[in-house]
Amino acid sequence: MPHNVIDVQDVVIRFTGDSGDGMQLTGSLFANTAAFFGNDITTFPDFPAEIRAPQGTVSGVSGFQVHIGSSAIYTPGDYCDVLVAMNPAALKSNVKWLKPNATIIVDIDTFDKKGMEKAGFTTENAFAELNISDRNIIAPPITTLTKESCSICGIDPKSGVRCKNMFALGVCYFLYNMPLKHTEEFIRKKFAKNPSLVEMNIRVLKDGFNYAGNIQAIADTYIVKPSKQKPGIYRNINGNKAIAWGLMAASEKSGRPLFCGSYPITPATGILEELAIHKALGVKTLQCEDEIAGICTAIGASYAGSLAVTSTSGPGLSLKSEALGLAVMAELPLVIIDVQRAGPSTGIPTKTEQTDLNQALYGRNGECPIAIIAPHSPSHCFEASFYAAKYALEHLMPVIILSEGFLGNGSEPWRIPDMNDFPGIEPPIVQKLEEGEPYFYPFKRDPETMVPRWALPGTPNLEHRVGGLEKNHKGAVSSDPLVHQQMVNERAEKVARLARIIPPQTVVGEQEGDLLIVSWGGTYGHMLSAENQLRSDGIKVGLAHFDFINPLPLNTEEIFGRFQKIIVFELNSGHFANYLRAKLPQFTYLQYNKVQGQPFIVAEITEAINKIVK
Amino acid sequence: MKFTPQDFKSDQEVKWCPGCGDHAVLAAVQRALPEISEALGYSHERYVFVSGIGCSSRFPYYMKTYGFHSIHGRAAAIATGIKVANPTLSVWEMTGDGDSLAIGGNHLIHAIRRNIDINIVLFNNRIYGLTKGQYSPTSKWGTVTKTSPFGTVEHPFNPGALAMGARGTFFARTLDVELQLTQEVMVQAAKHDGTALVEVLQNCVIFNDKTHYIISDRDVRADRTIVLRHGEPMIFGKNKDKGLILDGVRLKAVTIGENGITRDDILIHNAEEQNHGIHMMLCEMEWPELPVALGVIRRVKDRTYDDMVRDQVTEVATKSNIHCMNDMLRSGDTWVVE
């Protein structure tokens, strides 16, 4: 049937199914094809903590949302234009994300009595029960069709049926006039050792594509034109990978070998896994016996002269607290990455939140300030971790990177930078004693930066002792009240003076006026989209999105002073707002908070702002 | 370059209690280091002493070497990081029974399991000294302390057995009062490639005085301990007339010349036997049933963790086409926007 091809600006597709249905892969393949085609993309995996929750139940539904556009895309999208639901449970739990005119693709084979019961439907018609019968529903018998292909390829139907996700992907490619070749190439590479699986997957992919072309249900297809991107070489990257690469880049720039001591924890494990791959660049990774050993091996490696890092999530950061204090006290460089997840305790491991800010700021004994950097998008994680490492190495102090599950697992196209465009990293390593220094004084400081010198074990004549006990500048243990006060002040000042080096805070939109929106970290895309939306609606606000949490950029006070009202948006109960109240108490801070393990949706941000403006 | 013990003494005043066993260990280590340096060609700046928390963990301050006095229980993890980052360093962990068997137990067994090339000196006085007298994981059953006023009801750890259980490659035991033997096992530990655990039975003169006295008392020491040396018969006693034999599946102390026992019946110590069965039995010997074993009980060759980490990095690097970040950034799936 001839159909119309309609241009659309952007489209959101949500792939959902059982956690074993391969929805993460399906979504990634769609995103990659769109990226190769030249669309801007943002992705958001939304999956349960269970590896294989009971099949067919709502708790086992795994989702992967892709937002593609012909102009800049900042978020994975609030609501979807297409929902792929591989079973009734997936449909049921995702119906709330449908746009009013959404297309729904289901495997109708799974909507049998058993499937409906497992998903908790009480009638025989899922669509009527969910009140979505009027939507554009494409309901092929995907399981049956896939099984038929099995016999042609000579594959046991039981294992062959696993590639039914390719059928749904084929339908989506038809709907959006996208080529199959990138996915075919992927399949050929992935199953290179098993030609029958290659044949099977490609056949099912094409079956889906052709099925969509043959049925009468599709009157229109769509095309999302390539976006106008800056020329260059691009790749897709997720936040965890970008953090790992940023650290490797800092290692190369500084000449300090990279060491990562870590322990697997959702959603941060990807960083350790990624670093473990790159031994070719001299990376040493140690999967430790626990979180504490993760940071302590890193502290040891740092003492011995490495760019030392440890990656974790909130519960792991709790376990590392005491050792973090040791790194502060011993004045050693260290990068700690916390990919935040919903807490407290185990919380909801696979869901995103910004609820570790208080912990990062205050979660240690004693006077123990630590620099904190929060990346704002998956690709920004590269820059954030590069600079976290630079500051740690040059200032001999721990730096916390507060990432989020949303960033760690989310991906976007990234224009590959040239390492020559990044600044050098020069740690204050010393080779010999200063004139008149009888032995090495480990805490003698540069009066400008408050940074001591770094003497590495193995360097002749610089033997010295560091540790958790308070010491004087010469490195001798001291409980002298005034020495303690002075050292506390100097360690705090060392962190505070980082503000002289970090870039000034910028404001998007209005530079002064009635309302300033304040946010930080992974909410950037949503905040920026909201600001764009408001501007097109004629509402003028400024957006100050903070990457540097501690210290705050020096011009923060000046920016806040230019606005009548300030509202702080964050995915916690108000950690950043309270921090700002303590730092800049002369301003009043309104708050918008959400703690649901989910990112903001743009609509709730604009709605909250509209309420204030009106 | 030749060193003397003086070269390893820092200018810090030693603050352990008078009569504490730690003084003797410090002296033995400071005497061992010149010998080690000569034997292994180590320069002065290669030594790093790492400790946790406790009386013995003050050790690094008294050494004129690189030192890291860290936090409670974590010295093994910190030492592991140091050694992996720079395998050319000679890394020593100084720790106590509370530090490495209670709060740091996990790190200790995993360091041993990995066979990382560090030397761990475990000062075992069976008590918490720095917190003023609470029972430790090695306190004997029924020990009365401030936190066990009616006696402990816990089984103590045997550090040697723990090391065997974690597939340790080196375990030695010594007595604080045996300065010469302590020095000797320190040298052996340093020469060993892999995790070398040295347990020092050490006296806390204030909170657990004479805890090892039953075997360490000069008058009875020769009869109640046995110093094991690789390749030599397991003979002990003031008159060198006692020995160990295998009786079924157990070790048994016998007197040469009695019941038809001759010198030829006595077991020969083989510290290099891979199977740790006999080593485990030697570790677990306790007076009065058997003499307490001192000296190097186990010393077997195996690959070290730090070597394997380094070799793997080198091997992967030689095979890879990626030599710098710019290579890597452009590897894999990329596309060009014109």
PDB file of N, CA, C and O in Angstrom, chain B residues 1-24:
ATOM      1  N   MET B   1      75.477  -0.111  48.211  1.00  0.00           N
ATOM      2  CA  MET B   1      75.700   0.697  49.408  1.00  0.00           C
ATOM      3  C   MET B   1      75.327  -0.111  50.653  1.00  0.00           C
ATOM      4  O   MET B   1      74.304  -0.776  50.684  1.00  0.00           O
ATOM      5  N   LYS B   2      76.192  -0.035  51.651  1.00  0.00           N
ATOM      6  CA  LYS B   2      75.949  -0.781  52.889  1.00  0.00           C
ATOM      7  C   LYS B   2      75.231   0.103  53.895  1.00  0.00           C
ATOM      8  O   LYS B   2      75.568   1.267  54.069  1.00  0.00           O
ATOM      9  N   PHE B   3      74.244  -0.483  54.555  1.00  0.00           N
ATOM     10  CA  PHE B   3      73.517   0.262  55.583  1.00  0.00           C
ATOM     11  C   PHE B   3      73.758  -0.345  56.949  1.00  0.00           C
ATOM     12  O   PHE B   3      74.131  -1.511  57.067  1.00  0.00           O
ATOM     13  N   THR B   4      73.480   0.469  57.969  1.00  0.00           N
ATOM     14  CA  THR B   4      73.515  -0.036  59.340  1.00  0.00           C
ATOM     15  C   THR B   4      72.112   0.160  59.922  1.00  0.00           C
ATOM     16  O   THR B   4      71.319   0.919  59.360  1.00  0.00           O
ATOM     17  N   PRO B   5      71.792  -0.523  61.029  1.00  0.00           N
ATOM     18  CA  PRO B   5      70.472  -0.313  61.646  1.00  0.00           C
ATOM     19  C   PRO B   5      70.186   1.169  61.889  1.00  0.00           C
ATOM     20  O   PRO B   5      69.045   1.609  61.776  1.00  0.00           O
ATOM     21  N   GLN B   6      71.230   1.910  62.190  1.00  0.00           N
ATOM     22  CA  GLN B   6      71.071   3.333  62.473  1.00  0.00           C
ATOM     23  C   GLN B   6      70.445   4.090  61.288  1.00  0.00           C
ATOM     24  O   GLN B   6      69.684   5.032  61.482  1.00  0.00           O
ATOM     25  N   ASP B   7      70.732   3.623  60.081  1.00  0.00           N
ATOM     26  CA  ASP B   7      70.203   4.290  58.880  1.00  0.00           C
ATOM     27  C   ASP B   7      68.676   4.200  58.788  1.00  0.00           C
ATOM     28  O   ASP B   7      68.058   4.900  57.994  1.00  0.00           O
ATOM     29  N   PHE B   8      68.107   3.286  59.562  1.00  0.00           N
ATOM     30  CA  PHE B   8      66.653   3.101  59.486  1.00  0.00           C
ATOM     31  C   PHE B   8      65.940   3.615  60.719  1.00  0.00           C
ATOM     32  O   PHE B   8      64.747   3.413  60.892  1.00  0.00           O
ATOM     33  N   LYS B   9      66.663   4.265  61.614  1.00  0.00           N
ATOM     34  CA  LYS B   9      66.052   4.803  62.836  1.00  0.00           C
ATOM     35  C   LYS B   9      65.655   6.255  62.597  1.00  0.00           C
ATOM     36  O   LYS B   9      66.498   7.073  62.229  1.00  0.00           O
ATOM     37  N   SER B  10      64.386   6.565  62.820  1.00  0.00           N
ATOM     38  CA  SER B  10      63.959   7.956  62.653  1.00  0.00           C
ATOM     39  C   SER B  10      64.312   8.737  63.915  1.00  0.00           C
ATOM     40  O   SER B  10      64.717   8.165  64.925  1.00  0.00           O
ATOM     41  N   ASP B  11      64.133  10.064  63.838  1.00  0.00           N
ATOM     42  CA  ASP B  11      64.454  10.892  65.004  1.00  0.00           C
ATOM     43  C   ASP B  11      63.283  10.967  65.984  1.00  0.00           C
ATOM     44  O   ASP B  11      63.358  11.650  66.986  1.00  0.00           O
ATOM     45  N   GLN B  12      62.199  10.253  65.682  1.00  0.00           N
ATOM     46  CA  GLN B  12      61.021  10.315  66.554  1.00  0.00           C
ATOM     47  C   GLN B  12      61.266   9.529  67.847  1.00  0.00           C
ATOM     48  O   GLN B  12      61.846   8.445  67.819  1.00  0.00           O
ATOM     49  N   GLU B  13      60.775  10.084  68.915  1.00  0.00           N
ATOM     50  CA  GLU B  13      60.881   9.405  70.196  1.00  0.00           C
ATOM     51  C   GLU B  13      59.932   8.198  70.203  1.00  0.00           C
ATOM     52  O   GLU B  13      58.761   8.307  69.819  1.00  0.00           O
ATOM     53  N   VAL B  14      60.459   7.044  70.580  1.00  0.00           N
ATOM     54  CA  VAL B  14      59.634   5.835  70.593  1.00  0.00           C
ATOM     55  C   VAL B  14      58.734   5.861  71.824  1.00  0.00           C
ATOM     56  O   VAL B  14      59.210   5.944  72.952  1.00  0.00           O
ATOM     57  N   LYS B  15      57.431   5.820  71.587  1.00  0.00           N
ATOM     58  CA  LYS B  15      56.492   6.069  72.692  1.00  0.00           C
ATOM     59  C   LYS B  15      55.788   4.814  73.212  1.00  0.00           C
ATOM     60  O   LYS B  15      54.782   4.917  73.894  1.00  0.00           O
ATOM     61  N   TRP B  16      56.253   3.619  72.853  1.00  0.00           N
ATOM     62  CA  TRP B  16      55.654   2.419  73.425  1.00  0.00           C
ATOM     63  C   TRP B  16      56.027   2.322  74.907  1.00  0.00           C
ATOM     64  O   TRP B  16      57.066   2.836  75.342  1.00  0.00           O
ATOM     65  N   CYS B  17      55.195   1.602  75.663  1.00  0.00           N
ATOM     66  CA  CYS B  17      55.446   1.477  77.095  1.00  0.00           C
ATOM     67  C   CYS B  17      56.801   0.787  77.325  1.00  0.00           C
ATOM     68  O   CYS B  17      57.173  -0.104  76.559  1.00  0.00           O
ATOM     69  N   PRO B  18      57.482   1.153  78.395  1.00  0.00           N
ATOM     70  CA  PRO B  18      58.708   0.406  78.743  1.00  0.00           C
ATOM     71  C   PRO B  18      58.345  -1.063  78.967  1.00  0.00           C
ATOM     72  O   PRO B  18      57.334  -1.352  79.610  1.00  0.00           O
ATOM     73  N   GLY B  19      59.116  -1.951  78.386  1.00  0.00           N
ATOM     74  CA  GLY B  19      58.836  -3.382  78.567  1.00  0.00           C
ATOM     75  C   GLY B  19      57.927  -3.964  77.506  1.00  0.00           C
ATOM     76  O   GLY B  19      57.690  -5.171  77.474  1.00  0.00           O
ATOM     77  N   CYS B  20      57.412  -3.133  76.616  1.00  0.00           N
ATOM     78  CA  CYS B  20      56.531  -3.613  75.537  1.00  0.00           C
ATOM     79  C   CYS B  20      57.352  -4.439  74.562  1.00  0.00           C
ATOM     80  O   CYS B  20      58.493  -4.090  74.239  1.00  0.00           O
ATOM     81  N   GLY B  21      56.754  -5.512  74.059  1.00  0.00           N
ATOM     82  CA  GLY B  21      57.442  -6.373  73.105  1.00  0.00           C
ATOM     83  C   GLY B  21      57.752  -5.681  71.784  1.00  0.00           C
ATOM     84  O   GLY B  21      58.614  -6.121  71.025  1.00  0.00           O
ATOM     85  N   ASP B  22      57.051  -4.585  71.510  1.00  0.00           N
ATOM     86  CA  ASP B  22      57.239  -3.899  70.229  1.00  0.00           C
ATOM     87  C   ASP B  22      58.666  -3.374  70.049  1.00  0.00           C
ATOM     88  O   ASP B  22      59.180  -3.316  68.940  1.00  0.00           O
ATOM     89  N   HIS B  23      59.291  -2.979  71.170  1.00  0.00           N
ATOM     90  CA  HIS B  23      60.655  -2.448  71.070  1.00  0.00           C
ATOM     91  C   HIS B  23      61.588  -3.459  70.425  1.00  0.00           C
ATOM     92  O   HIS B  23      62.412  -3.104  69.585  1.00  0.00           O
ATOM     93  N   ALA B  24      61.422  -4.702  70.815  1.00  0.00           N
ATOM     94  CA  ALA B  24      62.303  -5.756  70.301  1.00  0.00           C
ATOM     95  C   ALA B  24      62.056  -5.995  68.821  1.00  0.00           C
ATOM     96  O   ALA B  24      62.992  -6.230  68.048  1.00  0.00           O
TER      97      ALA B  24
END
